[in-house]
Amino acid sequence: AVVSTQSTGTILKIIGCVIVIVSGFIFLARGNTQNIAVGFNNTNTDARGWSEAWNGVIWSYSGWENVVTVASEIQNPSRNIPIIVVGSVSIVTVLYLLTVVSYHIVLPVSVMTSEAAVASVFGSATMGEAGLVVLAVIVMLSSLGGVQCTFLYSSRYIHSGAVEGLLPQVLGLVSTRFKTPIVSILYVALTTVVFVLIGNIDALIDSASFTMFPFIVLCCTGVIVMRYTHPELPRPYRVPLIFPVLMTLFGLFVFISPFTGDNWGISLLWVGLTLLGFPIYYVLVKDVFKIPGLAWAMKKLRDVTADALGCE
């Protein structure tokens, strides 16, 4: 079911992009050059704003890195993972760039920055009411596939952390019927609902990208360090060092630059929320303060949850 849903979502994304691309260039071929002729007029060249723009852009292109969460299930990973990463990034880059160009051909910049559903407005402008409905449905269904993919890999992160003793054991429970990490999936669902209720989509994307980059930098730095300190370790797939070096520099810039702007307080708030993981880890997981009854309560929570959800 997961494979078929993801395949359907991917096909719908590609169909949607192709419809936008073809419609945009047909619109251009009819002599409608007034929007694209504006080019990059009035573009903000302040470097402090680049990171904010990149947060949204990098979110559109991300996803390829999550292939590592299912690496153990991929046949011949040393051959197939590089093909998957390079192929997916290349396809997405071509499709997204042409899609954005088509948007600029058809819609003025003022409309693109003010409308929440750009694809629907584009469909209405190029194909009328039918185009509005078709693109809205495609975006909705493909977004559903994206949400499912997010639940797939993010719940595995949490489950692996619990199994390795880095998170409460209750998050490592697996459904005896479906063989899936049901508790970590429900945890992701609960936190998602909370964040959706307290924030808007732009704030969520900015915060998610911003808090994600320190860990990307740490991972990339780890690749560089391990390459020189432990060159003898087997590597199913070997990454050219230029890529982790560039990603480390890019990640540091995106993470640090928001602190130079006017909204540095919000950035500091998200850093504080991320750092809350340390006290939670040492109190709930390691129980360094030996709080009376905490170990019993955590075990009881695990047992009750396992019985209620049919987990082991």
CSV table of N, CA and C in Angstrom, one decimal, residues 64 67 74-91 237:
chain,number,residue,atom,x,y,z
A,64,TRP,N,15.6,13.8,-0.9
A,64,TRP,CA,16.6,12.8,-1.4
A,64,TRP,C,17.4,12.2,-0.3
A,67,VAL,N,16.6,8.8,1.8
A,67,VAL,CA,16.8,7.4,1.3
A,67,VAL,C,17.6,6.6,2.2
A,74,ILE,N,17.3,-1.6,0.6
A,74,ILE,CA,17.6,-1.4,-0.8
A,74,ILE,C,18.6,-2.4,-1.3
A,75,GLN,N,18.3,-3.1,-2.4
A,75,GLN,CA,19.2,-4.1,-2.9
A,75,GLN,C,20.5,-3.4,-3.5
A,76,ASN,N,21.6,-4.0,-3.3
A,76,ASN,CA,22.9,-3.5,-3.8
A,76,ASN,C,23.0,-2.0,-3.6
A,77,PRO,N,23.0,-1.5,-2.3
A,77,PRO,CA,23.1,-0.1,-2.0
A,77,PRO,C,24.3,0.7,-2.6
A,78,SER,N,25.4,0.0,-2.7
A,78,SER,CA,26.6,0.7,-3.2
A,78,SER,C,26.4,1.2,-4.6
A,79,ARG,N,25.6,0.5,-5.3
A,79,ARG,CA,25.3,0.8,-6.7
A,79,ARG,C,24.0,1.7,-6.8
A,80,ASN,N,23.0,1.3,-6.1
A,80,ASN,CA,21.6,1.9,-6.3
A,80,ASN,C,21.4,3.2,-5.6
A,81,ILE,N,22.0,3.4,-4.4
A,81,ILE,CA,21.7,4.6,-3.7
A,81,ILE,C,22.3,5.8,-4.4
A,82,PRO,N,23.6,5.8,-4.9
A,82,PRO,CA,24.0,7.0,-5.7
A,82,PRO,C,23.2,7.2,-7.0
A,83,ILE,N,22.7,6.2,-7.6
A,83,ILE,CA,21.8,6.3,-8.8
A,83,ILE,C,20.5,7.0,-8.4
A,84,ILE,N,19.9,6.6,-7.2
A,84,ILE,CA,18.7,7.1,-6.8
A,84,ILE,C,18.9,8.6,-6.4
A,85,VAL,N,19.9,9.0,-5.7
A,85,VAL,CA,20.2,10.3,-5.3
A,85,VAL,C,20.4,11.3,-6.5
A,86,VAL,N,21.4,10.9,-7.3
A,86,VAL,CA,21.7,11.7,-8.5
A,86,VAL,C,20.5,11.8,-9.5
A,87,GLY,N,19.9,10.7,-9.7
A,87,GLY,CA,18.7,10.7,-10.6
A,87,GLY,C,17.6,11.5,-10.1
A,88,SER,N,17.2,11.4,-8.8
A,88,SER,CA,16.1,12.1,-8.3
A,88,SER,C,16.3,13.6,-8.2
A,89,VAL,N,17.5,14.0,-7.8
A,89,VAL,CA,17.9,15.4,-7.7
A,89,VAL,C,17.9,16.0,-9.1
A,90,SER,N,18.4,15.3,-10.1
A,90,SER,CA,18.4,15.9,-11.5
A,90,SER,C,17.0,16.0,-12.0
A,91,ILE,N,16.2,15.0,-11.9
A,91,ILE,CA,14.8,15.1,-12.4
A,91,ILE,C,14.0,16.2,-11.7
A,237,TYR,N,28.6,2.9,0.2
A,237,TYR,CA,28.6,3.9,-0.9
A,237,TYR,C,29.5,5.0,-0.4
